[in-house]
Amino acid sequence: MVGLTPAEDRSKIAFFDVETTIPFRVGQGYAILEFGSILVCPKKLVELRNYSVLVRPANLKLITPRSVKCNGIKREDVESAPTFADIADTVYDILHGRIWAGHNILKFDCPRIREAFAEIGRDPPEPKGTIDSLALLTQRFGRRAGDMKMATLAAYFGLGNQTHRSLDDVRMNLEVLKYCATVLFLESSLPDELIENSVTTTTPETSSRRRRNIKTSPLQSPADHQTGENSTTIPILSFVSSAEAQTDPFDMSTLRNEIAPEVLQSDVPMEEEQNQQSETVTSEGTCDQERFLELDKMSISSIRATHVPLYDGSQTMKVQLCLGDRPLQLHCPHLKVRFGINGKFMDKAGRRRLNFVVDLYPSLSNVLQECDNAAQTISVDSGSDSDWNPAVIPMKGFLNCPTARIHIPTELNGDVDRYAAEIHQKEFSGAIATQKLISSNPKAGEIESLLNPGTVLDAFLSLEPYDYQQRAGIRLVARKLVIH
């Protein structure tokens, strides 16, 4: 460590990263193998001080070949290293009362720090605010650089390969931020048509929104959020006072308002927002019904999985499910809710991830199983060793009663309690059925009150394969729900 002192002021930003073991069974936690941090001047974004240390876990058997493959840290590398309890005072001094920054820290690194302190019976450090560059860059820079992983962003800017070692990754994170800020600064002076012609893949926001000056809003403090032992809801803070107007697009503090909104699942690549299909009924909705396939009009043998690029010119690929040459999206009528909303997990913005479980009838179960087979085959063939989570979940204690979990996607706007799915109500007047739009951006409470066990609904679903942190599978994402 370079000259860190407990008495110094807390104005510096603490960029940090942890390397951990990879759990190899359900319910197993992570063990920190390395902690690295750089204290950064908030005005110049230059490195002031750094600290990096290997950490010996309580159980060396947690360092498996899969863990070594991820970060290269072997058992012999940490056998003589200090334990986390040995370095806890230093880590606390680096982090407590400062703005925390890093790539995907809200979902991964922050919880690991809290867990490590809990394991040694100590209160964890608390941030003054957080900057998660994964959410920030996906929202502001867009998916022009691919899946927004650090390795992909570094390759996009020609910064070399990611080493998955803490201090190297933190320095790479800083460089990526500077490059992205420079591009946004230059784009702020270009005509819209030049930006639109040069950026082939963007976020749903328009180029005019990207270029507008961002107004600051009151700073959030820890008291504004509900906290808990396993909570990852952490306040977000600008580099400067909220009273100062931010007009310089090169100043990273102007991006503060874009940190909180959830990107469309940064840990799982997702499609851009798609319009949705409805039944042949009168509807107030705005969804494009032709995109969603009816189960009785499908040939299961035509289902296939294929690799597609994330953006033009990229070598980064993702898996997409298709029916022939058409992206596979399903209209699933008359589904019965078995378990209502589960929202115990948080996304990177501290927003609850909402999902519920439905019973499957045979035709839908067969389609999902075929999708599983196709996606898993191409995943294995491409070299993935991730554990596969099947889309069809059998119910324990029941015969022939398969279920599936449906996810509600989060919204891109700044309202942390809204979700990106249309909710409709089906009504009947004699023989005529109508669909009344309840909400195009429902709040969590609205969704919870409607999706009770026994509720019957029609679902318009995107099927999105994912492979993240040694777990892979197919996510069923609700684009539109019609409540009966």
Coordinates of C-alpha atoms in Angstrom, one line a residue:
M1 CA 0.0 0.0 0.0
V2 CA 1.3 3.5 -0.8
G3 CA 1.0 5.8 2.2
L4 CA -2.7 5.4 3.2
T5 CA -3.4 7.1 6.5
P6 CA -6.5 6.9 8.6
A7 CA -6.6 10.6 9.1
E8 CA -6.8 11.7 5.5
D9 CA -9.9 13.3 4.1
R10 CA -12.6 11.1 2.5
S11 CA -13.1 13.1 -0.8
K12 CA -11.1 10.7 -3.0
I13 CA -13.0 8.1 -5.0
A14 CA -12.2 4.5 -4.1
F15 CA -12.2 2.4 -7.3
F16 CA -11.9 -1.3 -6.2
D17 CA -12.3 -4.9 -7.3
V18 CA -12.3 -8.3 -5.7
E19 CA -11.3 -11.6 -7.1
T20 CA -13.1 -14.6 -5.5
T21 CA -13.6 -18.3 -5.6
I22 CA -16.4 -19.7 -7.8
P23 CA -19.1 -21.6 -5.9
F24 CA -19.4 -25.2 -7.1
R25 CA -22.6 -26.2 -5.4
V26 CA -26.0 -24.5 -4.6
G27 CA -25.9 -22.4 -1.5
Q28 CA -22.2 -22.1 -1.3
G29 CA -20.8 -18.5 -0.9
Y30 CA -17.8 -16.7 -2.4
A31 CA -14.4 -16.4 -0.7
I32 CA -12.3 -13.3 -1.4
L33 CA -8.9 -14.2 -2.9
E34 CA -7.7 -10.7 -3.8
F35 CA -8.6 -7.1 -3.0
G36 CA -7.3 -4.2 -5.0
S37 CA -8.1 -0.5 -4.8
I38 CA -7.0 2.8 -6.3
L39 CA -7.8 6.1 -4.7
V40 CA -8.6 8.6 -7.4
C41 CA -8.8 12.4 -7.5
P42 CA -12.4 13.3 -8.3
K43 CA -11.4 16.4 -10.2
K44 CA -8.7 15.0 -12.4
L45 CA -9.5 11.2 -12.4
V46 CA -5.8 10.4 -11.7
E47 CA -4.4 7.7 -9.5
L48 CA -3.2 8.9 -6.2
R49 CA -2.7 5.8 -4.1
N50 CA -3.2 2.1 -4.5
Y51 CA -3.4 -1.1 -2.5
S52 CA -3.5 -4.7 -3.6
V53 CA -3.2 -7.9 -1.6
L54 CA -3.9 -11.6 -2.0
V55 CA -6.2 -13.1 0.7
R56 CA -6.1 -16.7 2.1
P57 CA -9.6 -18.1 2.4
A58 CA -10.6 -20.1 5.5
N59 CA -11.0 -23.2 3.3
L60 CA -8.4 -23.6 0.6
K61 CA -10.4 -26.4 -1.0
L62 CA -12.8 -23.7 -2.3
I63 CA -10.1 -22.8 -4.9
T64 CA -11.2 -25.3 -7.6
P65 CA -9.9 -25.6 -11.2
R66 CA -12.9 -23.6 -12.2
S67 CA -11.9 -20.8 -9.9
V68 CA -8.3 -20.9 -11.1
K69 CA -9.5 -20.8 -14.7
C70 CA -11.4 -17.5 -13.9
N71 CA -8.6 -15.5 -12.3
G72 CA -5.5 -17.6 -12.3
I73 CA -5.1 -17.5 -8.4
K74 CA -4.0 -21.0 -7.2
R75 CA -3.9 -22.5 -3.7
E76 CA -0.2 -22.1 -3.5
D77 CA -0.4 -18.4 -4.3
V78 CA -2.5 -17.7 -1.2
E79 CA -1.2 -20.3 1.3
S80 CA 1.0 -17.8 3.0
A81 CA -1.2 -14.8 2.4
P82 CA -3.0 -12.9 5.2
T83 CA -6.6 -13.7 6.0
F84 CA -9.4 -11.2 5.4
A85 CA -9.4 -10.5 9.2
D86 CA -5.8 -9.5 8.9
I87 CA -6.5 -6.9 6.2
A88 CA -9.9 -5.8 7.4
D89 CA -8.7 -2.6 9.1
T90 CA -7.0 -1.5 5.9
V91 CA -9.9 -2.3 3.7
Y92 CA -12.3 -0.5 6.0
D93 CA -10.1 2.6 6.0
I94 CA -9.9 2.6 2.2
L95 CA -13.6 2.3 1.7
H96 CA -15.5 3.7 4.6
G97 CA -17.1 7.1 4.0
R98 CA -15.8 7.4 0.4
I99 CA -17.5 7.1 -2.9
W100 CA -17.1 3.5 -4.1
A101 CA -16.6 2.9 -7.9
G102 CA -16.0 -0.1 -10.1
H103 CA -17.5 -2.3 -12.8
N104 CA -20.5 -4.3 -11.7
I105 CA -19.8 -3.5 -8.1
L106 CA -23.4 -3.1 -7.0
K107 CA -24.2 -6.7 -7.9
F108 CA -20.9 -8.4 -7.1
D109 CA -18.1 -6.6 -5.3
C110 CA -20.2 -4.7 -2.7
P111 CA -22.0 -7.8 -1.5
R112 CA -18.7 -9.7 -1.2
I113 CA -17.2 -6.9 1.0
R114 CA -20.3 -7.0 3.2
E115 CA -20.2 -10.8 3.5
A116 CA -16.5 -10.8 4.3
F117 CA -16.9 -8.4 7.2
A118 CA -20.0 -10.3 8.4
E119 CA -18.0 -13.5 8.5
I120 CA -15.5 -12.0 10.9
G121 CA -18.2 -10.4 13.1
R122 CA -17.5 -6.8 12.1
D123 CA -19.6 -4.0 10.8
P124 CA -18.8 -3.4 7.1
P125 CA -17.6 -0.1 5.7
E126 CA -20.3 2.2 4.3
P127 CA -20.0 4.3 1.2
K128 CA -20.8 7.9 0.8
G129 CA -22.1 7.0 -2.6
T130 CA -21.5 4.5 -5.4
I131 CA -20.7 4.6 -9.1
D132 CA -21.2 1.4 -11.0
S133 CA -19.6 1.9 -14.4
L134 CA -21.4 -1.1 -15.9
A135 CA -24.8 0.5 -15.4
L136 CA -23.5 4.0 -16.2
L137 CA -21.7 3.1 -19.4
T138 CA -24.5 0.9 -20.7
Q139 CA -27.0 3.7 -20.2
R140 CA -24.8 6.5 -21.5
F141 CA -22.4 4.9 -24.0
G142 CA -24.8 2.2 -25.3
R143 CA -24.1 -1.3 -26.5
R144 CA -22.0 -0.1 -29.4
A145 CA -19.1 -1.9 -27.6
G146 CA -20.9 -5.2 -27.2
D147 CA -22.0 -6.9 -24.0
M148 CA -20.4 -4.1 -21.8
K149 CA -18.1 -6.6 -19.9
M150 CA -14.8 -5.0 -19.0
A151 CA -12.9 -7.3 -21.4
T152 CA -15.2 -6.4 -24.3
L153 CA -14.9 -2.7 -23.6
A154 CA -11.1 -2.9 -23.3
A155 CA -10.9 -4.8 -26.6
Y156 CA -13.1 -2.1 -28.2
F157 CA -10.7 0.6 -27.3
G158 CA -7.6 -1.5 -27.9
L159 CA -6.5 -1.5 -24.2
G160 CA -5.3 -5.1 -24.2
N161 CA -6.6 -8.2 -22.4
Q162 CA -8.3 -8.2 -19.1
T163 CA -6.2 -10.2 -16.5
H164 CA -8.9 -10.7 -13.9
R165 CA -6.5 -9.5 -11.2
S166 CA -7.8 -6.8 -8.9
L167 CA -5.4 -3.9 -9.4
D168 CA -5.1 -4.5 -13.2
D169 CA -8.8 -4.5 -13.6
V170 CA -9.3 -1.3 -11.6
R171 CA -6.7 0.5 -13.8
M172 CA -8.4 -0.9 -16.9
N173 CA -11.8 0.3 -15.5
L174 CA -10.4 3.9 -15.2
E175 CA -9.0 3.9 -18.7
V176 CA -12.2 2.6 -20.2
L177 CA -14.1 5.4 -18.4
K178 CA -11.8 8.0 -19.7
Y179 CA -12.1 6.7 -23.3
C180 CA -15.9 6.6 -23.1
A181 CA -16.0 10.1 -21.6
T182 CA -13.9 11.4 -24.5
V183 CA -16.2 9.8 -27.1
L184 CA -19.3 11.3 -25.4
F185 CA -17.5 14.7 -25.2
L186 CA -16.7 14.6 -28.9
E187 CA -20.2 13.4 -29.8
S188 CA -21.7 16.3 -27.9
S189 CA -20.4 18.6 -30.6
L190 CA -21.4 16.5 -33.6
P191 CA -24.7 16.8 -35.6
D192 CA -27.3 14.2 -34.8
E193 CA -27.1 12.6 -38.2
L194 CA -23.3 12.0 -37.9
I195 CA -23.8 10.3 -34.6
E196 CA -26.6 8.1 -35.9
N197 CA -24.6 7.1 -38.9
S198 CA -21.5 6.2 -36.9
V199 CA -23.1 4.4 -34.0
T200 CA -24.7 1.2 -35.2
T201 CA -26.1 0.0 -31.9
T202 CA -27.3 2.3 -29.2
T203 CA -29.4 2.2 -26.1
P204 CA -33.1 2.9 -26.6
E205 CA -32.5 6.6 -25.8
T206 CA -32.1 8.8 -28.8
S207 CA -28.9 10.7 -29.7
S208 CA -30.5 13.9 -28.7
R209 CA -31.0 12.5 -25.2
R210 CA -27.4 11.4 -25.1
R211 CA -26.3 14.9 -26.1
R212 CA -28.4 16.9 -23.8
N213 CA -27.0 18.5 -20.7
I214 CA -28.0 16.5 -17.6
K215 CA -29.6 18.3 -14.7
T216 CA -28.5 17.3 -11.3
S217 CA -30.9 16.2 -8.7
P218 CA -30.6 16.1 -4.9
L219 CA -27.9 13.8 -3.6
Q220 CA -29.1 10.5 -2.1
S221 CA -27.8 9.5 1.3
P222 CA -27.8 6.1 3.0
A223 CA -30.8 7.2 5.1
D224 CA -32.8 7.4 1.9
H225 CA -32.5 3.6 1.3
Q226 CA -33.7 0.5 3.1
T227 CA -30.6 -1.5 4.2
G228 CA -30.2 -5.0 5.4
E229 CA -27.5 -7.6 5.9
N230 CA -27.8 -8.9 2.3
S231 CA -29.0 -5.7 0.7
T232 CA -27.1 -4.3 -2.2
T233 CA -29.1 -1.1 -2.3
I234 CA -26.4 1.6 -2.0
P235 CA -26.8 5.3 -2.3
I236 CA -25.5 7.1 -5.4
L237 CA -23.6 10.3 -5.1
S238 CA -22.2 12.8 -7.6
F239 CA -18.6 13.9 -7.5
V240 CA -19.7 17.5 -6.7
S241 CA -22.4 19.3 -4.8
S242 CA -25.9 19.0 -6.1
A243 CA -26.1 22.8 -6.1
E244 CA -23.6 23.0 -8.9
A245 CA -25.0 22.9 -12.4
Q246 CA -23.2 20.3 -14.6
T247 CA -22.7 21.6 -18.1
D248 CA -19.3 20.2 -19.1
P249 CA -19.9 16.9 -20.9
F250 CA -16.3 15.8 -20.3
D251 CA -16.8 16.0 -16.5
M252 CA -17.7 12.5 -15.4
S253 CA -19.9 14.0 -12.7
T254 CA -22.4 14.9 -15.4
L255 CA -23.2 11.2 -15.7
R256 CA -24.4 10.9 -12.1
N257 CA -28.0 10.8 -13.0
E258 CA -27.4 7.9 -15.3
I259 CA -25.9 5.6 -12.7
A260 CA -29.0 4.4 -11.0
P261 CA -31.2 3.2 -13.9
E262 CA -30.9 -0.5 -14.6
V263 CA -29.6 -1.5 -18.0
L264 CA -31.4 -4.3 -19.6
Q265 CA -29.7 -7.0 -17.5
S266 CA -25.9 -6.1 -17.8
D267 CA -25.0 -9.5 -16.5
V268 CA -27.4 -11.2 -19.1
P269 CA -27.3 -9.8 -22.7
M270 CA -30.8 -8.8 -23.7
E271 CA -32.6 -7.6 -26.8
E272 CA -33.6 -4.0 -27.4
E273 CA -37.2 -3.4 -26.4
Q274 CA -39.6 -5.2 -28.7
N275 CA -43.2 -4.6 -29.3
Q276 CA -45.6 -7.4 -28.4
Q277 CA -48.4 -9.4 -29.8
S278 CA -51.9 -9.8 -28.4
E279 CA -54.8 -12.2 -29.0
T280 CA -57.4 -11.4 -31.7
V281 CA -59.3 -9.0 -29.5
T282 CA -59.8 -5.3 -29.3
S283 CA -56.8 -3.8 -27.4
E284 CA -55.6 -0.4 -26.1
G285 CA -52.0 -1.7 -26.1
T286 CA -49.2 -0.6 -28.3
C287 CA -47.6 -4.0 -28.8
D288 CA -46.8 -5.4 -32.2
Q289 CA -48.7 -8.7 -32.1
E290 CA -47.0 -10.2 -35.2
R291 CA -43.7 -10.7 -33.4
F292 CA -45.1 -13.4 -31.1
L293 CA -45.8 -17.0 -32.2
E294 CA -48.8 -19.0 -31.4
L295 CA -48.0 -22.5 -29.9
D296 CA -50.5 -24.4 -32.1
K297 CA -48.8 -22.9 -35.2
M298 CA -45.3 -24.0 -34.3
S299 CA -43.3 -27.0 -35.5
I300 CA -41.0 -28.0 -32.6
S301 CA -38.6 -29.6 -35.1
S302 CA -37.9 -26.1 -36.5
I303 CA -36.6 -24.7 -33.3
R304 CA -32.9 -23.9 -33.4
A305 CA -30.3 -22.0 -31.5
T306 CA -27.7 -19.8 -33.3
H307 CA -24.9 -17.5 -32.5
V308 CA -25.5 -13.8 -33.5
P309 CA -23.2 -10.8 -33.0
L310 CA -24.1 -8.3 -30.4
Y311 CA -23.4 -5.4 -32.7
D312 CA -22.1 -4.8 -36.3
G313 CA -18.5 -5.6 -36.7
S314 CA -18.1 -7.3 -33.2
Q315 CA -16.5 -10.6 -32.6
T316 CA -18.6 -11.0 -29.5
M317 CA -21.5 -13.4 -30.0
K318 CA -24.6 -14.4 -28.1
V319 CA -27.0 -17.3 -28.4
Q320 CA -30.5 -16.6 -29.9
L321 CA -33.4 -19.0 -30.2
C322 CA -35.2 -19.0 -33.6
L323 CA -38.1 -20.8 -35.3
G324 CA -36.6 -21.2 -38.7
D325 CA -35.2 -17.7 -39.5
R326 CA -37.5 -15.9 -37.1
P327 CA -36.6 -14.9 -33.5
L328 CA -38.5 -17.1 -31.2
Q329 CA -41.0 -15.2 -29.0
L330 CA -44.1 -16.9 -27.7
H331 CA -47.7 -16.0 -27.0
C332 CA -48.8 -18.3 -24.1
P333 CA -52.5 -18.0 -23.3
H334 CA -54.2 -19.2 -20.2
L335 CA -51.3 -19.6 -17.8
K336 CA -52.1 -20.2 -14.2
V337 CA -49.9 -18.5 -11.5
R338 CA -48.7 -21.0 -9.0
F339 CA -46.4 -18.7 -6.9
G340 CA -46.8 -15.0 -6.9
I341 CA -44.1 -12.3 -7.2
N342 CA -40.7 -13.1 -5.7
G343 CA -38.6 -10.0 -5.4
K344 CA -36.0 -10.9 -2.8
F345 CA -33.0 -10.3 -5.2
M346 CA -31.8 -6.9 -6.3
D347 CA -30.5 -5.6 -9.6
K348 CA -27.5 -3.3 -9.9
A349 CA -29.5 -0.2 -9.2
G350 CA -31.0 -1.6 -6.0
R351 CA -34.3 -2.3 -7.7
R352 CA -36.1 -5.6 -6.9
R353 CA -35.9 -8.3 -9.5
L354 CA -39.5 -9.5 -9.9
N355 CA -40.4 -13.0 -11.1
F356 CA -43.3 -15.4 -10.6
V357 CA -43.9 -19.1 -11.3
V358 CA -46.6 -20.5 -13.6
D359 CA -47.9 -24.0 -14.4
L360 CA -47.1 -25.3 -17.9
Y361 CA -49.5 -27.2 -20.1
P362 CA -47.9 -30.0 -22.3
S363 CA -47.5 -28.0 -25.5
L364 CA -45.7 -25.2 -23.8
S365 CA -43.6 -27.6 -21.7
N366 CA -42.5 -29.4 -24.9
V367 CA -41.5 -26.2 -26.6
L368 CA -39.4 -25.0 -23.7
Q369 CA -37.7 -28.3 -23.3
E370 CA -36.8 -28.3 -27.0
C371 CA -35.5 -24.7 -26.6
D372 CA -33.4 -25.9 -23.6
N373 CA -31.9 -28.7 -25.7
A374 CA -31.0 -26.5 -28.6
A375 CA -29.5 -23.7 -26.5
Q376 CA -27.6 -26.1 -24.2
T377 CA -26.1 -27.9 -27.2
I378 CA -24.7 -24.8 -28.8
S379 CA -23.5 -23.6 -25.4
V380 CA -21.5 -26.8 -24.8
D381 CA -20.3 -26.9 -28.3
S382 CA -18.9 -23.3 -27.9
G383 CA -16.8 -24.4 -24.9
S384 CA -19.0 -23.3 -22.0
D385 CA -18.6 -25.3 -18.8
S386 CA -21.4 -23.4 -16.9
D387 CA -24.0 -25.3 -15.0
W388 CA -27.3 -25.4 -17.0
N389 CA -30.5 -24.3 -15.3
P390 CA -33.4 -25.8 -17.2
A391 CA -36.3 -23.5 -18.1
V392 CA -38.9 -26.2 -17.1
I393 CA -38.9 -26.8 -13.4
P394 CA -40.6 -30.0 -12.0
M395 CA -42.8 -29.6 -8.9
K396 CA -41.6 -31.7 -6.0
G397 CA -44.2 -34.1 -4.9
F398 CA -46.4 -33.7 -8.0
L399 CA -46.5 -35.9 -11.1
N400 CA -46.8 -34.3 -14.5
C401 CA -46.9 -30.8 -13.1
P402 CA -44.0 -28.8 -14.7
T403 CA -43.6 -25.1 -14.0
A404 CA -41.5 -22.2 -15.3
R405 CA -40.3 -18.9 -13.9
I406 CA -41.2 -15.7 -15.7
H407 CA -39.2 -12.5 -15.2
I408 CA -40.4 -8.9 -15.3
P409 CA -37.8 -6.7 -17.0
T410 CA -36.7 -3.5 -15.3
E411 CA -37.2 -0.1 -16.9
L412 CA -34.5 2.2 -18.3
N413 CA -35.8 5.4 -16.8
G414 CA -34.8 6.9 -13.5
D415 CA -37.8 5.7 -11.5
V416 CA -36.4 2.9 -9.5
D417 CA -39.8 1.3 -8.9
R418 CA -41.0 0.8 -12.4
Y419 CA -40.8 -2.1 -14.8
A420 CA -40.7 -2.6 -18.5
A421 CA -43.7 -4.8 -19.2
E422 CA -47.2 -3.8 -20.4
I423 CA -50.0 -5.0 -18.0
H424 CA -53.5 -5.4 -19.6
Q425 CA -56.8 -6.5 -18.2
K426 CA -59.0 -8.8 -20.3
E427 CA -62.7 -7.9 -20.1
F428 CA -65.7 -9.5 -21.8
S429 CA -68.9 -7.8 -23.1
G430 CA -71.1 -10.6 -24.4
A431 CA -69.0 -12.5 -27.0
I432 CA -66.6 -9.6 -27.5
A433 CA -63.3 -9.7 -25.6
T434 CA -61.3 -6.5 -25.0
Q435 CA -57.9 -5.7 -23.5
K436 CA -57.7 -2.6 -21.4
L437 CA -54.2 -1.3 -20.8
I438 CA -53.5 -0.9 -17.1
S439 CA -49.9 0.3 -17.3
S440 CA -47.0 0.3 -19.7
N441 CA -44.5 0.9 -16.9
P442 CA -46.0 -0.7 -13.8
K443 CA -44.8 -0.3 -10.3
A444 CA -43.8 -3.2 -8.2
G445 CA -46.9 -2.9 -6.0
E446 CA -49.2 -3.0 -9.0
I447 CA -47.6 -6.2 -10.3
E448 CA -47.6 -7.9 -6.9
S449 CA -51.3 -7.1 -6.4
L450 CA -52.3 -8.6 -9.8
L451 CA -50.2 -11.8 -9.9
N452 CA -51.6 -13.8 -7.0
P453 CA -51.6 -17.7 -6.9
G454 CA -54.4 -18.9 -9.0
T455 CA -54.5 -15.9 -11.3
V456 CA -55.0 -16.8 -15.0
L457 CA -53.1 -14.7 -17.6
D458 CA -51.8 -14.6 -21.1
A459 CA -48.1 -14.0 -21.4
F460 CA -46.1 -12.6 -24.3
L461 CA -42.6 -13.8 -23.7
S462 CA -39.0 -13.3 -25.1
L463 CA -36.8 -16.3 -24.7
E464 CA -33.3 -15.1 -23.8
P465 CA -30.4 -17.5 -23.4
Y466 CA -27.7 -16.4 -20.9
D467 CA -24.3 -17.6 -19.6
Y468 CA -23.0 -15.7 -16.6
Q469 CA -20.8 -16.5 -13.7
Q470 CA -20.8 -20.3 -14.4
R471 CA -24.6 -20.4 -14.7
A472 CA -26.4 -20.7 -18.0
G473 CA -30.0 -21.3 -19.2
I474 CA -32.9 -19.6 -20.8
R475 CA -34.7 -16.6 -19.2
L476 CA -38.4 -16.2 -19.9
V477 CA -39.0 -12.4 -20.0
A478 CA -42.5 -11.0 -19.9
R479 CA -43.0 -8.2 -22.5
K480 CA -46.8 -8.1 -22.0
L481 CA -49.2 -9.7 -19.5
V482 CA -53.0 -9.9 -20.0
I483 CA -54.7 -10.6 -16.7
H484 CA -58.0 -12.5 -17.0

